[in-house]
Coordinates of C-alpha atoms (C1' of nucleotides) in Angstrom, one line a residue:
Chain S
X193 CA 0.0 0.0 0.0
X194 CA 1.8 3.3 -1.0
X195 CA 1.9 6.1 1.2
X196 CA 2.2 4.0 4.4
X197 CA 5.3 4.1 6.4
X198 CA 5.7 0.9 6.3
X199 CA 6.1 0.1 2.1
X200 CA 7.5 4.0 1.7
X201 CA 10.5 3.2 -0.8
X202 CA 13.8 4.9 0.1
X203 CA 16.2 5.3 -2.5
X204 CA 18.5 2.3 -2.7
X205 CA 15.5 0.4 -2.8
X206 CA 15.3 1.1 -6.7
X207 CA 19.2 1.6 -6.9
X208 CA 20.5 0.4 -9.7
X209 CA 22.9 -1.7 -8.0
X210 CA 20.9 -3.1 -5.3
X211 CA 21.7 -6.5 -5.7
X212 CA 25.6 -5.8 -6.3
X213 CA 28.4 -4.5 -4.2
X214 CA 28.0 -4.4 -0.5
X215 CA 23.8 -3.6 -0.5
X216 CA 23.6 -7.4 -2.1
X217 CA 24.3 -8.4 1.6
X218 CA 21.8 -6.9 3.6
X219 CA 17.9 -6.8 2.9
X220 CA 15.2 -4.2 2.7
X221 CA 15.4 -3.5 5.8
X222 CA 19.2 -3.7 6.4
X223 CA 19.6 -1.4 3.4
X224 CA 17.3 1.2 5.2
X225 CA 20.4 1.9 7.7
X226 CA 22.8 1.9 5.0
X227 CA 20.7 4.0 3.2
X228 CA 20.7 6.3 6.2
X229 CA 24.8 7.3 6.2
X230 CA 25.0 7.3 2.2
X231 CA 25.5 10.3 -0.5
X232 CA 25.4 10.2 -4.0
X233 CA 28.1 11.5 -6.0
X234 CA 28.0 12.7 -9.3
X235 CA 31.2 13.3 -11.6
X236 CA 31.8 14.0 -15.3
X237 CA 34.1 12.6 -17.5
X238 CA 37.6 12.9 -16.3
X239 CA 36.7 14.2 -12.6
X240 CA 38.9 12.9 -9.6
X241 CA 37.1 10.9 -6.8
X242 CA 40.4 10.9 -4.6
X243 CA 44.2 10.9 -5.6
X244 CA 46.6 8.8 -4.2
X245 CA 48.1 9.7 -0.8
X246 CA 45.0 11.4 0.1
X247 CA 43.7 10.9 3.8
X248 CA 41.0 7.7 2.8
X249 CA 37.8 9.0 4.7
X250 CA 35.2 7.9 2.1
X251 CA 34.2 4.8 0.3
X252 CA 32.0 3.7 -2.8
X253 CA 30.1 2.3 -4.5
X254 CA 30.0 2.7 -8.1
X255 CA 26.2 3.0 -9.8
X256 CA 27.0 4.0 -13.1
X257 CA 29.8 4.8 -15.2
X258 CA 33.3 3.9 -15.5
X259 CA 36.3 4.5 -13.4
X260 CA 40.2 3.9 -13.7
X261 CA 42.6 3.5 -10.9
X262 CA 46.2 4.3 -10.9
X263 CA 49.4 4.8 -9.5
X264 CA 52.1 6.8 -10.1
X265 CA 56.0 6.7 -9.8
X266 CA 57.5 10.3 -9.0
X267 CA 58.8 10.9 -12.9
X268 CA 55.2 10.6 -14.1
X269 CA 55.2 6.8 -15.0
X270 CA 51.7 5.3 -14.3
X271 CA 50.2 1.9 -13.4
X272 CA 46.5 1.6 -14.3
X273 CA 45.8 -1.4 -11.3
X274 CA 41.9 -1.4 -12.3
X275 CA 38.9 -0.1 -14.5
X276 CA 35.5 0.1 -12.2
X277 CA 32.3 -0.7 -13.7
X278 CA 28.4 -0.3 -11.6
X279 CA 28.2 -2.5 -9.1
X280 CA 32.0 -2.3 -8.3
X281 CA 33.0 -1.4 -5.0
X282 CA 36.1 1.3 -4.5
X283 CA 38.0 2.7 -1.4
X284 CA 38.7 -1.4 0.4
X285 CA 41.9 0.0 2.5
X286 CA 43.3 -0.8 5.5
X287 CA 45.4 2.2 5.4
X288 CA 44.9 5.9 6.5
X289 CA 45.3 7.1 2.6
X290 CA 44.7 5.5 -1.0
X291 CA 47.0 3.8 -2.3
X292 CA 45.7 4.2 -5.9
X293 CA 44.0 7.6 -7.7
X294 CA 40.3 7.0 -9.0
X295 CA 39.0 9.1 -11.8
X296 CA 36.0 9.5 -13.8
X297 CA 36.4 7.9 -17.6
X298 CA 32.8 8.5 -18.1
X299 CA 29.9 10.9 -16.8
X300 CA 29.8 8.6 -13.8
X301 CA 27.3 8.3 -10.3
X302 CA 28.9 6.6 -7.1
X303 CA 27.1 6.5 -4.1
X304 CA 29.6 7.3 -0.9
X305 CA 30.0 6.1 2.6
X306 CA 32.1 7.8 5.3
X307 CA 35.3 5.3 6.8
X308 CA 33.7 6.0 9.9
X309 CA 30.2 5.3 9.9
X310 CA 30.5 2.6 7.6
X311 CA 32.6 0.8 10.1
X312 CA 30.1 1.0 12.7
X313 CA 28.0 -0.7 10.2
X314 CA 30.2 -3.2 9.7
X315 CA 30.0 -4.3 13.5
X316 CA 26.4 -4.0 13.3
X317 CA 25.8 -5.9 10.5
X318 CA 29.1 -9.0 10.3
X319 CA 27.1 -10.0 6.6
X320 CA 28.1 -6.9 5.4
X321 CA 31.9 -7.5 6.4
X322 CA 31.6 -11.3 5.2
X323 CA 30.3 -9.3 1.6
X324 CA 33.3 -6.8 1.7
X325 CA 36.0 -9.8 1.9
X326 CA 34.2 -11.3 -0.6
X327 CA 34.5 -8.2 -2.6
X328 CA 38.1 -8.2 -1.7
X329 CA 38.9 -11.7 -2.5
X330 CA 37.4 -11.0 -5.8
X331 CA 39.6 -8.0 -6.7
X332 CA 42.8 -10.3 -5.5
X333 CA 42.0 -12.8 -7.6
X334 CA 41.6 -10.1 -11.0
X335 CA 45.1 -8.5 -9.3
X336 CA 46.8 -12.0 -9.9
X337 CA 45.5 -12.0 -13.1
X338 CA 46.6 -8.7 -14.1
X339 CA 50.0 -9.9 -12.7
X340 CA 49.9 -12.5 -15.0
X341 CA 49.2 -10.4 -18.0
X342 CA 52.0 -7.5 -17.3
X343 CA 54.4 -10.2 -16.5
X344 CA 54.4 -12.8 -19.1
X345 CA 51.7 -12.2 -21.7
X346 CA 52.6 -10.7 -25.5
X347 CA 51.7 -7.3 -26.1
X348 CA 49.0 -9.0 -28.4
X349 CA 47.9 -11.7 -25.8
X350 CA 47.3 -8.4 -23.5
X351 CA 45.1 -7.0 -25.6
X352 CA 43.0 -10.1 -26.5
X353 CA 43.2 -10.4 -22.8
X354 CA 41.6 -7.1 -22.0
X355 CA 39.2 -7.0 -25.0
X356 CA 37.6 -10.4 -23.4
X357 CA 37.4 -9.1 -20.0
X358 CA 35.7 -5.9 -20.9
X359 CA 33.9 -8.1 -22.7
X360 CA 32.3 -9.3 -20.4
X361 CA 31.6 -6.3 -18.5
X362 CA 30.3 -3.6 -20.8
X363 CA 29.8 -5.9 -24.0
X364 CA 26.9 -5.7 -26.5
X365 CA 25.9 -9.0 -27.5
X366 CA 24.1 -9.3 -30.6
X367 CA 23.8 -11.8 -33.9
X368 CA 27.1 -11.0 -35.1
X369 CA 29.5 -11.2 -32.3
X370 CA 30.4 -8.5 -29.1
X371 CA 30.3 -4.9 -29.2
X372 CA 32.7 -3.0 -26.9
X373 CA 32.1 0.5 -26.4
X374 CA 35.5 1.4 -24.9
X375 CA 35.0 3.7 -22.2
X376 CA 39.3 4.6 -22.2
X377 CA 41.7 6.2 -24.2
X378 CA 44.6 4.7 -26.1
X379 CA 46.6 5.7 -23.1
X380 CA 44.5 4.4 -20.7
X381 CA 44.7 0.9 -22.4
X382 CA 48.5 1.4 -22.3
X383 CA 49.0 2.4 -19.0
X384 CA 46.4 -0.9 -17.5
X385 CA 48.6 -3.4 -20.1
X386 CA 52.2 -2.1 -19.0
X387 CA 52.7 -0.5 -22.8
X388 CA 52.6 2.3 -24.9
X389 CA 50.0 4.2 -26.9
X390 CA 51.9 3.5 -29.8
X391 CA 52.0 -0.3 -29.5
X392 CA 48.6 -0.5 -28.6
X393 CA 47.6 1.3 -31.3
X394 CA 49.7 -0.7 -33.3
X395 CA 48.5 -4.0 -31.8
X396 CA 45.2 -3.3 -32.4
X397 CA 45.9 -2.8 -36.1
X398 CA 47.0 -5.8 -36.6
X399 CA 44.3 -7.7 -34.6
X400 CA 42.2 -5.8 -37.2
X401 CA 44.1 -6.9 -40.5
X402 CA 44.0 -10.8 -38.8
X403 CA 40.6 -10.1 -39.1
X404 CA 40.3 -11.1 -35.0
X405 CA 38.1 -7.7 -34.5
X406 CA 36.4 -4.9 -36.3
X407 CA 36.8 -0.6 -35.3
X408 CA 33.7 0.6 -36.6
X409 CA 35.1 3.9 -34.8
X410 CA 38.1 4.3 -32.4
X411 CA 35.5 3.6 -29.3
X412 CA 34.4 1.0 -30.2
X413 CA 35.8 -2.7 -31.2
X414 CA 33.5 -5.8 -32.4
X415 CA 35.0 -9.4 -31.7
X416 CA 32.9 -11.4 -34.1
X417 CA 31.0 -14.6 -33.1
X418 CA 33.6 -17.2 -34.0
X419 CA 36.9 -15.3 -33.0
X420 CA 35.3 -14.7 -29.5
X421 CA 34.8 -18.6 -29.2
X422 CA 38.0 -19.3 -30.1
X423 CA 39.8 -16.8 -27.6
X424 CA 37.9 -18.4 -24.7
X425 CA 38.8 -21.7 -25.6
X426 CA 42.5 -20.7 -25.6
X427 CA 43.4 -19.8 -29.4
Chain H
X300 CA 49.8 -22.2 38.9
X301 CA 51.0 -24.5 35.9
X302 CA 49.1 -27.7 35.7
X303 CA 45.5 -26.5 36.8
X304 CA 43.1 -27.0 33.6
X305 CA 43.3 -23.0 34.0
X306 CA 46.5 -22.1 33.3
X307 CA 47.2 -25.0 31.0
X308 CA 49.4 -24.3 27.9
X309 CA 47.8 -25.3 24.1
X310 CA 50.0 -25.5 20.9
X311 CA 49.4 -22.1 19.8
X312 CA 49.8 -20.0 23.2
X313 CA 53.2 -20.6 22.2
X314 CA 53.3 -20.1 18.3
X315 CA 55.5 -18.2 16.7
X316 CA 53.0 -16.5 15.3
X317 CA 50.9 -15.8 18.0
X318 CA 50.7 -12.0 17.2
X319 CA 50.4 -12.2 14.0
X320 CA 47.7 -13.7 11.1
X321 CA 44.6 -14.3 12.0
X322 CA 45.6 -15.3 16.0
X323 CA 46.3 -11.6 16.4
X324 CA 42.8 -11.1 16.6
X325 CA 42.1 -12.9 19.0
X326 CA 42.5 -13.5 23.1
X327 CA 43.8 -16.5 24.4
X328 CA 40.7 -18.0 25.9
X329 CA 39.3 -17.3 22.0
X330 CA 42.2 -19.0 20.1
X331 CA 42.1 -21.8 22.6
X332 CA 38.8 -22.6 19.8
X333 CA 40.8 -21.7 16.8
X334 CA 43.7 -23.9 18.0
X335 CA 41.0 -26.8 17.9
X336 CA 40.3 -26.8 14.9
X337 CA 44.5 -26.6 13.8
X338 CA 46.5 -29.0 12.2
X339 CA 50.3 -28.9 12.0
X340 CA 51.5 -29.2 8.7
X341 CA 55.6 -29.6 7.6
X342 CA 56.6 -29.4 4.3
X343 CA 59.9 -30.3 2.8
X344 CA 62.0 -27.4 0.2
X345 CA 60.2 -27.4 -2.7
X346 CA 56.9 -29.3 -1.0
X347 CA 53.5 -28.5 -2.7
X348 CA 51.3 -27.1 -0.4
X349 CA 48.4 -27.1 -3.2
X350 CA 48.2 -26.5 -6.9
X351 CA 46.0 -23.9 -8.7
X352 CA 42.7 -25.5 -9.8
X353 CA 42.5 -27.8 -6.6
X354 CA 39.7 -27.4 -4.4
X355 CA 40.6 -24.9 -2.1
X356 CA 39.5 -27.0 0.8
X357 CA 42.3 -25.4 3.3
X358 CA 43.2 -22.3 4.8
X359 CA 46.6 -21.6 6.3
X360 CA 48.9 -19.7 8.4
X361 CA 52.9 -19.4 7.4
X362 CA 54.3 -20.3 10.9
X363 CA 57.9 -20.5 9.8
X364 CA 59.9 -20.8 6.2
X365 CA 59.0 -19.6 2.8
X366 CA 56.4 -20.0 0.1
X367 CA 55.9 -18.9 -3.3
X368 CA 52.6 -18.7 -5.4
X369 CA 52.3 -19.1 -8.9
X370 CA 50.5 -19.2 -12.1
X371 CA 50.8 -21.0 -14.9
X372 CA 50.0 -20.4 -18.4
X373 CA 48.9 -23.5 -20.7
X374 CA 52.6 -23.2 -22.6
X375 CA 54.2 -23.3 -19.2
X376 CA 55.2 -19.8 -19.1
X377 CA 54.9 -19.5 -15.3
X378 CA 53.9 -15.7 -13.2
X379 CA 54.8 -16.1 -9.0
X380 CA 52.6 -13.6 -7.7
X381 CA 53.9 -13.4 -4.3
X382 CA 56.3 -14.7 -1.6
X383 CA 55.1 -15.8 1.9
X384 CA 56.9 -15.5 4.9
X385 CA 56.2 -16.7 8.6
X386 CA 53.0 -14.2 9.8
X387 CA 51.7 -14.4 6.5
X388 CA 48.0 -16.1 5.4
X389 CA 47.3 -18.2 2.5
X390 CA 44.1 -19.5 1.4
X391 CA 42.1 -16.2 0.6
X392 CA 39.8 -16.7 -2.0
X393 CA 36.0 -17.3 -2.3
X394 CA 36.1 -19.2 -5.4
X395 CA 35.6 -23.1 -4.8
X396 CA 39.4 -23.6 -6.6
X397 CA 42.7 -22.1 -5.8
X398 CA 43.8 -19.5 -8.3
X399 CA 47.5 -20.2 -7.9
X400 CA 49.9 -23.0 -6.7
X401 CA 51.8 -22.4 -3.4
X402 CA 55.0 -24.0 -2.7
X403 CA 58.0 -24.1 0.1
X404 CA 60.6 -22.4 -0.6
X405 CA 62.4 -24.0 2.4
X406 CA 61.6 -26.4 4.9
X407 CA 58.4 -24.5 6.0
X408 CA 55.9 -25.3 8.5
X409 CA 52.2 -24.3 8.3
X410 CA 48.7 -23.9 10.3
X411 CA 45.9 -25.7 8.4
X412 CA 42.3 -24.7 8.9
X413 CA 39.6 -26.3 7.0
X414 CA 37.5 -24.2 5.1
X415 CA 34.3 -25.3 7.0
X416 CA 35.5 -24.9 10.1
X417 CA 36.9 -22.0 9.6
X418 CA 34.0 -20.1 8.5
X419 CA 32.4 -21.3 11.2
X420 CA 34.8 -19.7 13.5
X421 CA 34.4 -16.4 11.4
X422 CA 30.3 -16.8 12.6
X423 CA 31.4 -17.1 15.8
X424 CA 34.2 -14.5 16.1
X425 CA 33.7 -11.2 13.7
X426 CA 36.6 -9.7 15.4
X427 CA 38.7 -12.8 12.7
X428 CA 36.4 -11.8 9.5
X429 CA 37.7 -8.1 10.2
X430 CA 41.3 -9.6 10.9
X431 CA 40.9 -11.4 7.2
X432 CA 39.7 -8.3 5.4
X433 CA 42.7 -6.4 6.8
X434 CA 44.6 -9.1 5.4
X435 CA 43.0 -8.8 2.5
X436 CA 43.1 -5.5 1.9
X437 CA 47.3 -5.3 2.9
X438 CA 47.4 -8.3 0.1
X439 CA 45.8 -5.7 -2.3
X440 CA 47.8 -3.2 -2.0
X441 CA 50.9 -5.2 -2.3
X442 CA 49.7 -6.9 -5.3
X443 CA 49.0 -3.3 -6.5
X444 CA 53.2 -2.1 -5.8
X445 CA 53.8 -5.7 -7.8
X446 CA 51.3 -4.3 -10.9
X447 CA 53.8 -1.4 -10.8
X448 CA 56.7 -3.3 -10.5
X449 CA 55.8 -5.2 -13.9
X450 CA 54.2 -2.8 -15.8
X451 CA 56.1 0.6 -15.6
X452 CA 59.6 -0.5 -14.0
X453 CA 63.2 -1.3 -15.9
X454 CA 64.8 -4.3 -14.9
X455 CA 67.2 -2.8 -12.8
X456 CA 63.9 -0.8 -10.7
X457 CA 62.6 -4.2 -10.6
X458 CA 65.3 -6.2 -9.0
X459 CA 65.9 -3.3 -6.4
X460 CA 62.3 -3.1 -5.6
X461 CA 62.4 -6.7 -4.3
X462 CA 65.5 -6.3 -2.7
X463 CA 64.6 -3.3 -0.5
X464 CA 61.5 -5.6 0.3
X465 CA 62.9 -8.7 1.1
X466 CA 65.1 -7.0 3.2
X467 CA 62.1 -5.8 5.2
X468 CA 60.9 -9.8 5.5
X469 CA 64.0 -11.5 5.8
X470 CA 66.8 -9.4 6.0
X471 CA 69.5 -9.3 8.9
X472 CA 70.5 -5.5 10.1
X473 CA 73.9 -5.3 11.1
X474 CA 76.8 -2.5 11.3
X475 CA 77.6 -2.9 7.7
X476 CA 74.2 -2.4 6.6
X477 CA 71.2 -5.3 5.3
X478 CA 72.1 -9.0 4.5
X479 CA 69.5 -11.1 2.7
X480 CA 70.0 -14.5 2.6
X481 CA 67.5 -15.2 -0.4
X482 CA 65.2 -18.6 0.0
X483 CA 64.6 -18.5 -3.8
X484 CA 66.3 -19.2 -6.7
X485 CA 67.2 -16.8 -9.8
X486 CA 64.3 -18.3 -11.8
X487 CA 62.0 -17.7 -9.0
X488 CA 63.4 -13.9 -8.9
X489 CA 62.4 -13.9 -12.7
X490 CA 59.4 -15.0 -12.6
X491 CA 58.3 -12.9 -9.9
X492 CA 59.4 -9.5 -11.6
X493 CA 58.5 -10.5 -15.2
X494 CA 62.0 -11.2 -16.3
X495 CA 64.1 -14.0 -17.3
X496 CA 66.9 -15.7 -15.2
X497 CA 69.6 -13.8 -17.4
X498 CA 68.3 -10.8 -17.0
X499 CA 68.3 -11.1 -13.5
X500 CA 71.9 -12.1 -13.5
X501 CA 72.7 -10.2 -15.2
X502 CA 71.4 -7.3 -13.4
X503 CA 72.4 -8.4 -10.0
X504 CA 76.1 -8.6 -11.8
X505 CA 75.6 -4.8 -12.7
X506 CA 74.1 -3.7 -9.1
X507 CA 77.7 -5.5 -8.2
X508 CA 79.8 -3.7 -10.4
X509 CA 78.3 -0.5 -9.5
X510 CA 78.8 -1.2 -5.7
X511 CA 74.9 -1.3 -4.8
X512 CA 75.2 -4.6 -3.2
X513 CA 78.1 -7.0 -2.4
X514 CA 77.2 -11.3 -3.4
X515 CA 79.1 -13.4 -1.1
X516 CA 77.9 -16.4 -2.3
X517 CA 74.5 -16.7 -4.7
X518 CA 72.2 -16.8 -1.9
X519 CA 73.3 -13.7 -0.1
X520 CA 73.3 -10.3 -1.0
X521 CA 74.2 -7.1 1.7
X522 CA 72.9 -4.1 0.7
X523 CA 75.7 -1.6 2.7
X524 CA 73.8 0.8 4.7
X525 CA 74.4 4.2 2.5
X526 CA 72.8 2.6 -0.5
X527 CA 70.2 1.4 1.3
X528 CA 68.9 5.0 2.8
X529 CA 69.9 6.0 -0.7
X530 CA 67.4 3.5 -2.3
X531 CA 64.3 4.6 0.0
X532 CA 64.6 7.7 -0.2
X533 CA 64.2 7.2 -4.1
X534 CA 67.6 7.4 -5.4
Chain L
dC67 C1' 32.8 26.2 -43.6
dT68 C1' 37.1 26.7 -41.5
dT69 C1' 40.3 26.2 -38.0
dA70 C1' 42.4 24.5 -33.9
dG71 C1' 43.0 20.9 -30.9
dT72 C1' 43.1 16.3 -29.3
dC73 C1' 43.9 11.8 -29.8
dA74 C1' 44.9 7.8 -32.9
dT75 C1' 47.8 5.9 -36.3
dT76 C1' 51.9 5.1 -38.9
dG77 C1' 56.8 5.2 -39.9
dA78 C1' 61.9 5.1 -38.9
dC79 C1' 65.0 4.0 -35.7
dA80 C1' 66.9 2.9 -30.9
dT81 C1' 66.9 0.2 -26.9
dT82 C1' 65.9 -3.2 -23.7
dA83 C1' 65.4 -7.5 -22.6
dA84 C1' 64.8 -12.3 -24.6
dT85 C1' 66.9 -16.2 -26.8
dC86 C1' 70.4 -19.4 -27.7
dA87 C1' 74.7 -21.2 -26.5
dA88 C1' 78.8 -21.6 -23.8
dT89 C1' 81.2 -21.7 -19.6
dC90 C1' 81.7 -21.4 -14.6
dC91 C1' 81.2 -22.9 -9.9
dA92 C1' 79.7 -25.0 -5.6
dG93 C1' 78.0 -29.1 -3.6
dC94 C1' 77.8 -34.0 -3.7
dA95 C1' 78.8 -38.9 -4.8
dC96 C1' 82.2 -41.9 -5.4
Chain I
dG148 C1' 90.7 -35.8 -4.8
dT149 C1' 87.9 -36.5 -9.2
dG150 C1' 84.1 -36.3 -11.7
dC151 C1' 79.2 -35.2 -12.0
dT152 C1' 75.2 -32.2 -11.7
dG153 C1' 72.3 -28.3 -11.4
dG154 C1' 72.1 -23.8 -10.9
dA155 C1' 74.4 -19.3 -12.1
dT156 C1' 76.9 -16.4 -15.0
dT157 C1' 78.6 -14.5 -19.3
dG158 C1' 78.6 -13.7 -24.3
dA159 C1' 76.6 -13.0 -29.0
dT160 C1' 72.7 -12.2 -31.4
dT161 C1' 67.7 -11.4 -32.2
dA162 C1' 63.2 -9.9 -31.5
dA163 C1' 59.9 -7.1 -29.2
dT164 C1' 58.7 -3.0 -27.7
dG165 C1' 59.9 1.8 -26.8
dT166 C1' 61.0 6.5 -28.6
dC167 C1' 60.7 10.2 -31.5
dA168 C1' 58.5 12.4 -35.3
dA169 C1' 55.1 13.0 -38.7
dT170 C1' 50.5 12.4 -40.4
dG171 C1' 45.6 11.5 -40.1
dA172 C1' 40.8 11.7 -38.4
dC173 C1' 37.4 13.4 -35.6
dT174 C1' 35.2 17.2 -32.7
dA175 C1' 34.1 21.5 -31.2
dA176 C1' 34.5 26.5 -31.5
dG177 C1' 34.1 30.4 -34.1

DNA sequence: CTTAGTCATTGACATTAATCAATCCAGCAC
DNA sequence: GTGCTGGATTGATTAATGTCAATGACTAAG
């Protein structure tokens, strides 16, 4: 019944992400306290959530958009660690400050808890701490993989690496094979693969002659129906 | 008054580790459960602890020796995406399978909890689920330093990276600076930074020659004290 | 419509690290 | 001690990727 206090909807109710990150723990009710301590935050393309080295008093959820995190060494070399997608969560730290930068790629929405109150959450609710070393666990698991690719992989198995993995994230399937909008630069795609804009560039070129994808535009890359099968199965 | 049921000493009152891992969570009369549900396990240099892809039935604590963890691509080419040392944790994941092979190093001896009973204990004890997400999240953000290491650092960057951090885990301070006596061998140098044994031989040769660090015999390497302040300050 | 700016692509060349192939050396069996 | 063995080291060469420079393509402002 509408109206009554009782079925009033609050807003994560009809988030987006409701049944990802850290609110797929707790239930309507639950989320009603969550709800309580949260703030949406809204950034355009390119805007900063928090650089690296900066006191880490909030975290976050992302809703919509697309994120990149990075590090930097003091001569201006960078190390993309991660690209955030909705339902990603940002900010896990046991540390007094980031260890990483977040920025905007896209127009993006994140929904933000203070350190503080969060924590007192946590001891209220242990599901929600059994969700976040879930969460963590999952993002060791992509780190080792990312090790993997930096380490040992061909500038070309980093790519096809990437392309499947975003993929699977912000893909358009249709008849014909996957549709990839790309939501990062050239550089950005450099700096995540431990290369340079120039090789990727390069690399994807050459993926192109092969025939392995299609760049309707520079956004965006198609891996047709047959290529993609054959990359998951291992070439 | 020793031998009242009070006062009576169990196995891991007396670990090495007692302050460390997961234990450090916990007060005695609480780790007198955790200790119940511990087995002992000795491994052998170059013992398998588990292999990636195994059912990641166990969790465990590093009580004393070394471990590495690795990843293997299907043509053999291998990534080691960390070393373990005593007061480290192994196990994290929430997948059903491993996501990497761990192995001693040395003669190593370990702290085996079964998943089941572990998580059981977690139920039971929050204050350990909060000790694992710190673990977690300190796992992260080394993983993240590694990601840097491999994807934005020359070969000579890379072997002094490890170096200044081994010496933090293993390293003997003395008048004439850090000693390291290394547990692993070149090829598990190279395959931790993304190079090949040459390479690492080569650069440890040049580190030599430039008087960065003194070899006495392949397993040891003393960083002298200047060079060291030198290195962490950044050179 | 033109122009400026930004990013992507391509080309020529340089460099780093990988590969392939010998030694070298310490530890161990005999 | 002598010879064997398995890393480690060194050397010569190659291949992959980086660097520097020019060009191309799209977008937005005027």
């Amino acid at each position: 019944m509408p109206g009554t206090a009782a079925s009033r909807q609050f807003p994560c109710q009809t988030c987006e992400v409701r049944d990802k990150v850290i609110c797929a723990a707790l239930d309507d009710e639950e989320l009603r306290h969550l709800s309580a301590i949260a703030t949406a935050v809204e950034l355009k393309a390119e805007g900063v959530v928090f650089h690296e080295g900066d006191d880490s008093t909030y975290l976050f959820n992302v809703v919509t958009g697309s994120l990149r995190l990075s590090k930097l060494l003091p001569d201006g070399r960078r190390q993309i660690t991660g690209f955030l997608f909705p339902g990603d969560f940002l900010g896990l730290s046991i540390a007094d400050v980031y260890a990483y930068s977040a920025e905007a790629m896209t127009e993006t929405s994140l929904c933000r808890f203070s350190r503080a109150n969060l924590t007192k959450m946590l001891e209220r609710f242990p599901k929600l701490e059994h969700r976040l070393l879930d969460l963590a666990s999952n993002e060791l698991a992509q780190a080792q993989d990312h090790l993997m690719i930096l380490g040992r992989k061909t500038a070309i198995e980093r790519l096809l690496t990437i392309l499947l993995k975003l993929a699977e994230r912000v893909g358009q399937r249709d008849s014909n094979g996957m549709t990839i909008e790309l939501p990062m630069s050239r550089t950005d795609l450099a700096d995540y693969l431990g290369l340079t804009t120039e090789t990727v560039s390069r690399t994807i070129t050459r993926l192109r002659n092969e025939g392995a994808v299609k760049t309707p535009n520079w956004r965006t890359i198609c891996i047709p129906k047959g290529v993609e099968l054959a990359l998951r199965t291992g070439d």
